[in-house]
Amino acid sequence: MKFKGKSFIAIVLSPEQPFDAWFKEVDRIISRSPGFFIDRPIILDVRGTNIPIEDLEQLLDGLNERSIRVMGIDGVSGTRLKKGMPPSFGGGRLASDVAVSEPDTVGDKDNKEVLSADASAVASSETSLVNPKDGDVNGQSVNGHTSAKPDKETSDPVPMEEGASIVIPEPVRSGQSILHPDGDVTVIGSVSSGAEIIAGGSIHIYGALRGRALAGVAGKDNARIFCTKLDAELVSINGLYKVADDFDAALRNSPAQIRFENETLVFEELN
Amino acid sequence: MISSTLYAAKRRSSTALVRDKKLHNLFLLPASQTRDKDALTEEGVASVINELRMYFDWVICDSPAGIERGATLAMRHADEAIIVSNPEVSSVRDCDRIIGLLDAKTKVAEDGGRMPKHLMITRYDTDRAKTGDMLATDDVVDILSVPLIGVVPESKDVLKASNVGLPVTLSDENSPPAKAYMEATRRLLGENIPVTIPEEKKSLFGKLFKGRAA
Ligand SMILES: Nc1ncnc2c1ncn2[C@@H]1O[C@H](COP(=O)(O)OP(=O)(O)OP(=O)(O)O)[C@@H](O)[C@H]1O
Ligand SMILES: [Mg+2]
């Protein structure tokens, strides 16, 4: 028998009470970007909540109804989990939190934390090239990340070395996923609806951004997203995200840059 | 025409080819809908296509609907691809995925080449594109970023032709869809001619009320 390590990016969901409101936010993301949770490793993070097992059951049911498959639960000891529940999971380097960025900085704090998801990279021993050709219809793609130190106790972003940037010389099509947790990604062409770019650094798109762009997933809040035409389903920098409904209508279809400032996402027209 | 018939055809050599009744240089390799489609092996498809290559100038391989195995098999050995899309969001999205596969899962791509691609928009209805019920040709081209080879208008002539068992290009060669197909063919053969975008139907109402300021 042989064991192989694999590096990947997981979305970490940290549900918050009341769950109804939290699920509403999940639904909002799904309605704007139906593929976001599909075929992606999802970790449910309930650390520090002392969640009763009945509540956990209710949460898992709710996620199941939305076809969100949880691969592991962080923060509940394995002995408490019921049969049929995903296994207890610890480890993985926490990259950054994803939380709702309020349209204005003065947004109420409670709302801001409604849903927080982290992109975390898990320890790896297998590296594969980041190439759009790896993206298949299911959007599964192994990232080019090497040797992350599993460090689940660190909730602060782990500072990391500046990685090489990569250039994708062609459009990124629906269902494809470019994962490059260590540096910048430049795309020459458009990023289709249903496609995604996940980068540790900044994302530069010489074309329309119609899909998802998640920059700074390794905890870099100076990462930015640039595109010639903003028509995105979802954008995120260092964990803060916004879906299309949150965008300023005036910027729609314009050249734009998005940056992270004072715990919010700032959208600006590029000209 | 990709299905288990192809595989059977290979074993019984070229006898499964049917000569078209009207066009004597056109042969069809009929696809069976009933047999188990998974009976098709990649090698089987490859050898049939390679055999056909030796005898014909053009081998047109129709792809089944969707983005399943059948489509992947059909495109695998292509030298060139025509992507046919309706001007609807869901159809365009599927085409986008298929283009991604054309650039990843075909022989040409695996050998480091680029698959030449052409975009054909069909069932295009100018009025509905105008009102936003359907995407405009520009939008489809913009989303897919593949050069346009033709735009076939939505037309009753297509149904009429299929009722008499003929392709529209033979049943009424002066009909707008027939002209669009002929034009696309010339472009596929390398001619450099502009793409005709179907015209808006001038409605009588529009004309009657034009210029009547009250
Ligand atoms: N230009 C047109 N105007 C009106 N009707 C059309 C036109 N083109 C095709 N149709 C009709 O649309 C239907 C589907 O056409 P067709 O079988 O060519 O599509 P297809 O893409 O091959 O479908 P599938 O993906 O299921 O194989 C048929 O009923 C046909 O008559
Ligand atoms: Mg068909």
mmCIF file with all atom_site columns, N, CA and C in Angstrom, chain A residues 140-179:
data_model
loop_
_atom_site.group_PDB
_atom_site.id
_atom_site.type_symbol
_atom_site.label_atom_id
_atom_site.label_alt_id
_atom_site.label_comp_id
_atom_site.label_asym_id
_atom_site.label_entity_id
_atom_site.label_seq_id
_atom_site.pdbx_PDB_ins_code
_atom_site.Cartn_x
_atom_site.Cartn_y
_atom_site.Cartn_z
_atom_site.occupancy
_atom_site.B_iso_or_equiv
_atom_site.pdbx_formal_charge
_atom_site.auth_seq_id
_atom_site.auth_comp_id
_atom_site.auth_asym_id
_atom_site.auth_atom_id
_atom_site.pdbx_PDB_model_num
ATOM 1   N N  . GLN A 1 140 ? -11.933 20.729 -10.362 1.00 0.00 ? 140 GLN A N  1
ATOM 2   C CA . GLN A 1 140 ? -10.956 20.247 -9.401  1.00 0.00 ? 140 GLN A CA 1
ATOM 3   C C  . GLN A 1 140 ? -9.582  20.509 -9.960  1.00 0.00 ? 140 GLN A C  1
ATOM 4   N N  . SER A 1 141 ? -8.738  20.938 -9.117  1.00 0.00 ? 141 SER A N  1
ATOM 5   C CA . SER A 1 141 ? -7.418  21.252 -9.577  1.00 0.00 ? 141 SER A CA 1
ATOM 6   C C  . SER A 1 141 ? -6.522  21.238 -8.369  1.00 0.00 ? 141 SER A C  1
ATOM 7   N N  . VAL A 1 142 ? -5.379  20.653 -8.523  1.00 0.00 ? 142 VAL A N  1
ATOM 8   C CA . VAL A 1 142 ? -4.469  20.596 -7.394  1.00 0.00 ? 142 VAL A CA 1
ATOM 9   C C  . VAL A 1 142 ? -3.615  21.847 -7.432  1.00 0.00 ? 142 VAL A C  1
ATOM 10  N N  . ASN A 1 143 ? -3.306  22.382 -6.305  1.00 0.00 ? 143 ASN A N  1
ATOM 11  C CA . ASN A 1 143 ? -2.538  23.615 -6.354  1.00 0.00 ? 143 ASN A CA 1
ATOM 12  C C  . ASN A 1 143 ? -1.045  23.333 -6.331  1.00 0.00 ? 143 ASN A C  1
ATOM 13  N N  . GLY A 1 144 ? -0.315  24.390 -6.590  1.00 0.00 ? 144 GLY A N  1
ATOM 14  C CA . GLY A 1 144 ? 1.126   24.240 -6.682  1.00 0.00 ? 144 GLY A CA 1
ATOM 15  C C  . GLY A 1 144 ? 1.803   24.593 -5.373  1.00 0.00 ? 144 GLY A C  1
ATOM 16  N N  . HIS A 1 145 ? 1.134   24.343 -4.301  1.00 0.00 ? 145 HIS A N  1
ATOM 17  C CA . HIS A 1 145 ? 1.649   24.753 -3.017  1.00 0.00 ? 145 HIS A CA 1
ATOM 18  C C  . HIS A 1 145 ? 2.548   23.689 -2.424  1.00 0.00 ? 145 HIS A C  1
ATOM 19  N N  . THR A 1 146 ? 3.624   24.116 -1.816  1.00 0.00 ? 146 THR A N  1
ATOM 20  C CA . THR A 1 146 ? 4.536   23.137 -1.236  1.00 0.00 ? 146 THR A CA 1
ATOM 21  C C  . THR A 1 146 ? 4.665   23.323 0.263   1.00 0.00 ? 146 THR A C  1
ATOM 22  N N  . SER A 1 147 ? 4.846   22.257 0.936   1.00 0.00 ? 147 SER A N  1
ATOM 23  C CA . SER A 1 147 ? 5.218   22.190 2.338   1.00 0.00 ? 147 SER A CA 1
ATOM 24  C C  . SER A 1 147 ? 4.629   23.257 3.250   1.00 0.00 ? 147 SER A C  1
ATOM 25  N N  . ALA A 1 148 ? 3.341   23.247 3.396   1.00 0.00 ? 148 ALA A N  1
ATOM 26  C CA . ALA A 1 148 ? 2.724   24.132 4.377   1.00 0.00 ? 148 ALA A CA 1
ATOM 27  C C  . ALA A 1 148 ? 2.881   23.479 5.738   1.00 0.00 ? 148 ALA A C  1
ATOM 28  N N  . LYS A 1 149 ? 3.161   24.291 6.716   1.00 0.00 ? 149 LYS A N  1
ATOM 29  C CA . LYS A 1 149 ? 3.256   23.721 8.050   1.00 0.00 ? 149 LYS A CA 1
ATOM 30  C C  . LYS A 1 149 ? 1.864   23.643 8.646   1.00 0.00 ? 149 LYS A C  1
ATOM 31  N N  . PRO A 1 150 ? 1.437   22.476 9.016   1.00 0.00 ? 150 PRO A N  1
ATOM 32  C CA . PRO A 1 150 ? 0.137   22.388 9.652   1.00 0.00 ? 150 PRO A CA 1
ATOM 33  C C  . PRO A 1 150 ? 0.207   23.129 10.982  1.00 0.00 ? 150 PRO A C  1
ATOM 34  N N  . ASP A 1 151 ? -0.652  24.070 11.161  1.00 0.00 ? 151 ASP A N  1
ATOM 35  C CA . ASP A 1 151 ? -0.550  24.882 12.360  1.00 0.00 ? 151 ASP A CA 1
ATOM 36  C C  . ASP A 1 151 ? -1.930  25.426 12.672  1.00 0.00 ? 151 ASP A C  1
ATOM 37  N N  . LYS A 1 152 ? -2.729  24.572 13.274  1.00 0.00 ? 152 LYS A N  1
ATOM 38  C CA . LYS A 1 152 ? -4.125  24.969 13.402  1.00 0.00 ? 152 LYS A CA 1
ATOM 39  C C  . LYS A 1 152 ? -4.349  25.974 14.513  1.00 0.00 ? 152 LYS A C  1
ATOM 40  N N  . GLU A 1 153 ? -3.390  26.099 15.417  1.00 0.00 ? 153 GLU A N  1
ATOM 41  C CA . GLU A 1 153 ? -3.614  27.026 16.508  1.00 0.00 ? 153 GLU A CA 1
ATOM 42  C C  . GLU A 1 153 ? -3.381  28.473 16.088  1.00 0.00 ? 153 GLU A C  1
ATOM 43  N N  . THR A 1 154 ? -2.671  28.648 15.017  1.00 0.00 ? 154 THR A N  1
ATOM 44  C CA . THR A 1 154 ? -2.397  30.008 14.572  1.00 0.00 ? 154 THR A CA 1
ATOM 45  C C  . THR A 1 154 ? -3.583  30.530 13.784  1.00 0.00 ? 154 THR A C  1
ATOM 46  N N  . SER A 1 155 ? -4.266  31.494 14.329  1.00 0.00 ? 155 SER A N  1
ATOM 47  C CA . SER A 1 155 ? -5.342  32.037 13.518  1.00 0.00 ? 155 SER A CA 1
ATOM 48  C C  . SER A 1 155 ? -4.860  33.283 12.791  1.00 0.00 ? 155 SER A C  1
ATOM 49  N N  . ASP A 1 156 ? -3.704  33.778 13.200  1.00 0.00 ? 156 ASP A N  1
ATOM 50  C CA . ASP A 1 156 ? -3.118  34.885 12.453  1.00 0.00 ? 156 ASP A CA 1
ATOM 51  C C  . ASP A 1 156 ? -2.547  34.341 11.145  1.00 0.00 ? 156 ASP A C  1
ATOM 52  N N  . PRO A 1 157 ? -2.651  35.131 10.109  1.00 0.00 ? 157 PRO A N  1
ATOM 53  C CA . PRO A 1 157 ? -2.086  34.670 8.847   1.00 0.00 ? 157 PRO A CA 1
ATOM 54  C C  . PRO A 1 157 ? -0.600  34.373 9.010   1.00 0.00 ? 157 PRO A C  1
ATOM 55  N N  . VAL A 1 158 ? -0.182  33.285 8.438   1.00 0.00 ? 158 VAL A N  1
ATOM 56  C CA . VAL A 1 158 ? 1.227   32.921 8.508   1.00 0.00 ? 158 VAL A CA 1
ATOM 57  C C  . VAL A 1 158 ? 1.965   33.718 7.447   1.00 0.00 ? 158 VAL A C  1
ATOM 58  N N  . PRO A 1 159 ? 2.955   34.483 7.831   1.00 0.00 ? 159 PRO A N  1
ATOM 59  C CA . PRO A 1 159 ? 3.694   35.213 6.804   1.00 0.00 ? 159 PRO A CA 1
ATOM 60  C C  . PRO A 1 159 ? 4.392   34.225 5.899   1.00 0.00 ? 159 PRO A C  1
ATOM 61  N N  . MET A 1 160 ? 4.353   34.481 4.639   1.00 0.00 ? 160 MET A N  1
ATOM 62  C CA . MET A 1 160 ? 5.015   33.526 3.769   1.00 0.00 ? 160 MET A CA 1
ATOM 63  C C  . MET A 1 160 ? 5.860   34.235 2.730   1.00 0.00 ? 160 MET A C  1
ATOM 64  N N  . GLU A 1 161 ? 6.752   33.467 2.163   1.00 0.00 ? 161 GLU A N  1
ATOM 65  C CA . GLU A 1 161 ? 7.639   34.051 1.181   1.00 0.00 ? 161 GLU A CA 1
ATOM 66  C C  . GLU A 1 161 ? 6.866   34.394 -0.079  1.00 0.00 ? 161 GLU A C  1
ATOM 67  N N  . GLU A 1 162 ? 7.349   35.409 -0.713  1.00 0.00 ? 162 GLU A N  1
ATOM 68  C CA . GLU A 1 162 ? 6.759   35.826 -1.977  1.00 0.00 ? 162 GLU A CA 1
ATOM 69  C C  . GLU A 1 162 ? 6.980   34.726 -3.008  1.00 0.00 ? 162 GLU A C  1
ATOM 70  N N  . GLY A 1 163 ? 5.920   34.182 -3.540  1.00 0.00 ? 163 GLY A N  1
ATOM 71  C CA . GLY A 1 163 ? 6.081   33.109 -4.518  1.00 0.00 ? 163 GLY A CA 1
ATOM 72  C C  . GLY A 1 163 ? 6.168   33.692 -5.911  1.00 0.00 ? 163 GLY A C  1
ATOM 73  N N  . ALA A 1 164 ? 6.490   32.820 -6.836  1.00 0.00 ? 164 ALA A N  1
ATOM 74  C CA . ALA A 1 164 ? 6.565   33.255 -8.223  1.00 0.00 ? 164 ALA A CA 1
ATOM 75  C C  . ALA A 1 164 ? 5.165   33.542 -8.738  1.00 0.00 ? 164 ALA A C  1
ATOM 76  N N  . SER A 1 165 ? 5.078   34.459 -9.656  1.00 0.00 ? 165 SER A N  1
ATOM 77  C CA . SER A 1 165 ? 3.776   34.713 -10.247 1.00 0.00 ? 165 SER A CA 1
ATOM 78  C C  . SER A 1 165 ? 3.625   33.829 -11.475 1.00 0.00 ? 165 SER A C  1
ATOM 79  N N  . ILE A 1 166 ? 2.386   33.568 -11.825 1.00 0.00 ? 166 ILE A N  1
ATOM 80  C CA . ILE A 1 166 ? 2.175   32.756 -13.023 1.00 0.00 ? 166 ILE A CA 1
ATOM 81  C C  . ILE A 1 166 ? 1.305   33.523 -14.012 1.00 0.00 ? 166 ILE A C  1
ATOM 82  N N  . VAL A 1 167 ? 1.478   33.186 -15.283 1.00 0.00 ? 167 VAL A N  1
ATOM 83  C CA . VAL A 1 167 ? 0.702   33.820 -16.340 1.00 0.00 ? 167 VAL A CA 1
ATOM 84  C C  . VAL A 1 167 ? -0.113  32.751 -17.049 1.00 0.00 ? 167 VAL A C  1
ATOM 85  N N  . ILE A 1 168 ? -1.400  32.975 -17.138 1.00 0.00 ? 168 ILE A N  1
ATOM 86  C CA . ILE A 1 168 ? -2.269  32.068 -17.889 1.00 0.00 ? 168 ILE A CA 1
ATOM 87  C C  . ILE A 1 168 ? -2.524  32.754 -19.226 1.00 0.00 ? 168 ILE A C  1
ATOM 88  N N  . PRO A 1 169 ? -1.988  32.207 -20.317 1.00 0.00 ? 169 PRO A N  1
ATOM 89  C CA . PRO A 1 169 ? -2.014  32.950 -21.574 1.00 0.00 ? 169 PRO A CA 1
ATOM 90  C C  . PRO A 1 169 ? -3.318  32.857 -22.344 1.00 0.00 ? 169 PRO A C  1
ATOM 91  N N  . GLU A 1 170 ? -4.359  32.337 -21.744 1.00 0.00 ? 170 GLU A N  1
ATOM 92  C CA . GLU A 1 170 ? -5.610  32.150 -22.487 1.00 0.00 ? 170 GLU A CA 1
ATOM 93  C C  . GLU A 1 170 ? -6.789  32.327 -21.542 1.00 0.00 ? 170 GLU A C  1
ATOM 94  N N  . PRO A 1 171 ? -7.988  32.456 -22.095 1.00 0.00 ? 171 PRO A N  1
ATOM 95  C CA . PRO A 1 171 ? -9.149  32.639 -21.217 1.00 0.00 ? 171 PRO A CA 1
ATOM 96  C C  . PRO A 1 171 ? -9.323  31.461 -20.259 1.00 0.00 ? 171 PRO A C  1
ATOM 97  N N  . VAL A 1 172 ? -9.861  31.727 -19.102 1.00 0.00 ? 172 VAL A N  1
ATOM 98  C CA . VAL A 1 172 ? -10.168 30.660 -18.150 1.00 0.00 ? 172 VAL A CA 1
ATOM 99  C C  . VAL A 1 172 ? -11.660 30.387 -18.285 1.00 0.00 ? 172 VAL A C  1
ATOM 100 N N  . ARG A 1 173 ? -11.961 29.144 -18.666 1.00 0.00 ? 173 ARG A N  1
ATOM 101 C CA . ARG A 1 173 ? -13.334 28.800 -19.039 1.00 0.00 ? 173 ARG A CA 1
ATOM 102 C C  . ARG A 1 173 ? -14.144 28.310 -17.863 1.00 0.00 ? 173 ARG A C  1
ATOM 103 N N  . SER A 1 174 ? -15.461 28.363 -18.051 1.00 0.00 ? 174 SER A N  1
ATOM 104 C CA . SER A 1 174 ? -16.391 27.884 -17.039 1.00 0.00 ? 174 SER A CA 1
ATOM 105 C C  . SER A 1 174 ? -16.006 26.487 -16.561 1.00 0.00 ? 174 SER A C  1
ATOM 106 N N  . GLY A 1 175 ? -15.931 26.301 -15.261 1.00 0.00 ? 175 GLY A N  1
ATOM 107 C CA . GLY A 1 175 ? -15.594 24.988 -14.722 1.00 0.00 ? 175 GLY A CA 1
ATOM 108 C C  . GLY A 1 175 ? -14.109 24.847 -14.436 1.00 0.00 ? 175 GLY A C  1
ATOM 109 N N  . GLN A 1 176 ? -13.309 25.751 -14.976 1.00 0.00 ? 176 GLN A N  1
ATOM 110 C CA . GLN A 1 176 ? -11.870 25.665 -14.707 1.00 0.00 ? 176 GLN A CA 1
ATOM 111 C C  . GLN A 1 176 ? -11.528 26.459 -13.452 1.00 0.00 ? 176 GLN A C  1
ATOM 112 N N  . SER A 1 177 ? -10.460 26.042 -12.838 1.00 0.00 ? 177 SER A N  1
ATOM 113 C CA . SER A 1 177 ? -10.074 26.647 -11.590 1.00 0.00 ? 177 SER A CA 1
ATOM 114 C C  . SER A 1 177 ? -8.558  26.795 -11.580 1.00 0.00 ? 177 SER A C  1
ATOM 115 N N  . ILE A 1 178 ? -8.093  28.006 -11.368 1.00 0.00 ? 178 ILE A N  1
ATOM 116 C CA . ILE A 1 178 ? -6.650  28.231 -11.288 1.00 0.00 ? 178 ILE A CA 1
ATOM 117 C C  . ILE A 1 178 ? -6.318  28.478 -9.820  1.00 0.00 ? 178 ILE A C  1
ATOM 118 N N  . LEU A 1 179 ? -5.510  27.614 -9.248  1.00 0.00 ? 179 LEU A N  1
ATOM 119 C CA . LEU A 1 179 ? -5.147  27.751 -7.839  1.00 0.00 ? 179 LEU A CA 1
ATOM 120 C C  . LEU A 1 179 ? -3.659  28.020 -7.737  1.00 0.00 ? 179 LEU A C  1
#
